[in-house]
C-alpha positions as MATLAB code, in Angstrom:
seq = 'XXXXXXXXXXXXXXXXXXXXXXXXXXXXXXXXXXXXXXXXXXXXXXXXXXXXXXXXXXXXXXXXXXXXXXXXXXXXXXXXXXXXXXXXXXXXXXXXXXXXXXXXXXXXXXXXXXXXXXXXXXXXXXXXXXXXXXXXXXXXXXXXXXXXXXXXXXXXXXXXXX';
ca = [
      -7.686   13.611   -7.627;
      -3.951   13.625   -8.128;
      -1.318   11.236   -6.764;
      -0.393   12.124   -3.255;
       3.217   13.050   -2.404;
       3.198   13.401    1.434;
       1.154   11.407    4.128;
      -0.925   14.322    4.739;
      -1.902   14.325    0.883;
      -2.559   10.529    1.124;
      -4.857   11.051    4.021;
      -6.829   13.769    2.218;
      -7.080   11.490   -0.942;
      -8.561    8.819    1.442;
     -10.892   11.201    2.915;
     -11.970   12.389   -0.454;
     -12.778    8.723   -1.654;
     -14.528    8.117    1.671;
     -16.652   11.171    1.171;
     -17.617    9.835   -2.275;
     -18.954    6.781   -0.841;
     -15.983    4.606   -1.783;
     -13.774    2.402    0.357;
     -10.392    4.275    0.108;
      -8.109    1.231    0.184;
      -9.002   -2.407   -0.310;
      -7.389   -4.806    2.075;
      -7.340   -8.524    2.164;
      -5.205   -9.232    5.056;
      -6.732  -12.807    5.618;
      -3.604  -13.439    3.341;
      -0.929  -12.506    5.587;
       1.614  -11.585    2.770;
      -0.830   -8.526    1.747;
      -0.322   -7.216    5.392;
       3.529   -7.690    5.091;
       3.645   -5.918    1.498;
       1.519   -2.975    2.934;
       3.899   -2.543    5.924;
       7.046   -3.073    4.152;
       6.494   -0.962    1.417;
       5.721    1.834    3.637;
       8.378    1.330    6.081;
      10.986    1.609    3.354;
      10.016    5.115    2.656;
      10.311    6.211    6.197;
      13.505    4.174    7.039;
      15.613    4.426    3.763;
      14.782    7.959    3.393;
      17.107    8.756    6.288;
      19.463    5.695    6.261;
      20.467    3.808    3.091;
      21.524    0.874    5.385;
      18.083    0.659    6.970;
      17.315   -2.660    5.202;
      20.626   -4.213    6.457;
      20.046   -3.016    9.893;
      16.417   -4.652    9.913;
      17.783   -7.916    8.553;
      20.509   -7.806   11.182;
      18.048   -7.181   13.942;
      19.459   -3.839   14.826;
      16.347   -2.045   13.984;
      13.470   -3.225   16.302;
       9.866   -2.488   16.541;
      10.049    0.542   18.606;
      12.138    2.240   15.701;
      10.552    5.873   14.907;
      10.095    4.778   11.240;
       8.166    1.603   12.160;
       6.192    3.625   14.813;
       5.365    6.365   12.291;
       3.873    3.601    9.895;
       2.023    2.044   12.762;
       0.573    5.566   13.766;
      -0.650    6.080   10.151;
      -2.300    2.710    9.897;
      -4.034    3.460   13.256;
      -5.347    6.668   11.999;
      -6.521    5.177    8.792;
      -8.421    2.497   10.578;
     -10.076    4.962   13.067;
     -11.119    6.959   10.055;
     -12.506    3.941    8.378;
     -10.246    4.114    5.226;
     -10.088    0.225    4.984;
     -12.892   -2.197    4.311;
     -14.546   -3.394    7.365;
     -13.827   -7.047    6.529;
     -10.178   -6.361    5.644;
      -9.106   -9.081    8.282;
     -11.465  -11.859    7.055;
     -10.997  -11.520    3.171;
      -8.154  -12.781    1.121;
      -6.354  -11.079   -1.650;
      -8.691  -12.227   -4.353;
     -11.751  -10.779   -2.494;
      -9.904   -7.433   -1.937;
      -8.823   -7.390   -5.640;
     -12.693   -7.626   -6.418;
     -13.425   -4.755   -4.451;
     -10.919   -2.627   -6.262;
     -12.056   -3.893   -9.701;
     -15.561   -3.302   -9.204;
     -14.848    0.295   -8.253;
     -16.103    0.001   -4.716;
     -12.556    0.672   -3.495;
     -10.473    3.497   -4.818;
      -6.928    1.922   -4.007;
      -5.237   -1.242   -3.345;
      -1.613   -2.109   -2.259;
      -0.157   -4.716   -4.708;
       2.764   -5.450   -6.956;
       3.557   -5.642  -10.650;
       0.890   -8.214  -11.373;
      -1.838   -5.960  -10.568;
      -2.722   -4.810  -13.994;
      -3.068   -8.096  -15.448;
      -4.996   -9.512  -12.278;
      -7.304   -6.467  -12.532;
      -8.064   -6.792  -16.141;
      -8.931  -10.551  -15.327;
     -11.118   -9.531  -12.401;
     -12.967   -6.830  -14.466;
     -13.712   -9.302  -17.344;
     -14.912  -11.821  -14.663;
     -17.148   -9.318  -12.726;
     -18.282   -7.653  -15.997;
     -17.097   -4.419  -14.553;
     -16.236   -1.232  -16.539;
     -12.587   -1.196  -17.576;
     -10.241    1.500  -16.287;
      -6.477    2.354  -16.204;
      -4.500    1.832  -13.081;
      -2.463    4.606  -11.815;
       0.668    4.018   -9.440;
       2.208    6.067   -6.751;
       4.902    4.947   -4.090;
       4.169    5.230   -0.319;
       5.803    8.268    1.195;
       7.003    9.573    4.449;
       5.759   12.750    6.190;
       8.233   14.853    4.283;
       7.459   13.311    0.953;
      10.530   10.987    0.578;
       9.728    7.841   -1.320;
      11.542    4.530   -1.724;
      10.606    2.103   -4.533;
      11.964   -1.341   -3.618;
      13.352   -3.432   -6.369;
      12.713   -7.048   -6.329;
      11.309   -9.944   -8.462;
       8.008  -10.872   -6.443;
       6.413   -7.600   -5.363;
       8.075   -4.847   -6.982;
       9.715   -3.578  -10.070;
      12.077   -6.237  -11.646;
      15.099   -5.178  -13.771;
      16.612   -7.358  -16.325;
      20.432   -7.231  -15.610;
      21.313   -7.398  -19.333;
      19.463   -4.128  -20.103;
];
């Protein structure tokens, strides 16, 4: 499989993982921050692709839940749920349990931040799983536009002195 660049390619990757007997995406939504991370990362690629002021408009309350970008992400999530691309217990397990699904190889993907390589290494060692390298691709919109947020908690952080 190669990293998807459009939503359709992403859905195709999910379908191939499912056909191979794997859970396409491990989710641990018992920890609400993981749901927020999933949604916000995807909404950014839809919203910021068409409007660089999208985040400010969201913050100011100008952007509402009926916004086309937000609705597109909701539609994608609904499609993915209907096609069983998430673990069945996604709403009842937490982040550590979802990370174990990923580390074990039972799930092909997980939505996480820059801490994932270290956390995954620890999970592999604790579970005696076979080590593997983690790849990365950003969420995209229907046209393949991507936005990678910059922050210190769930994204790429940049030292101001570099």
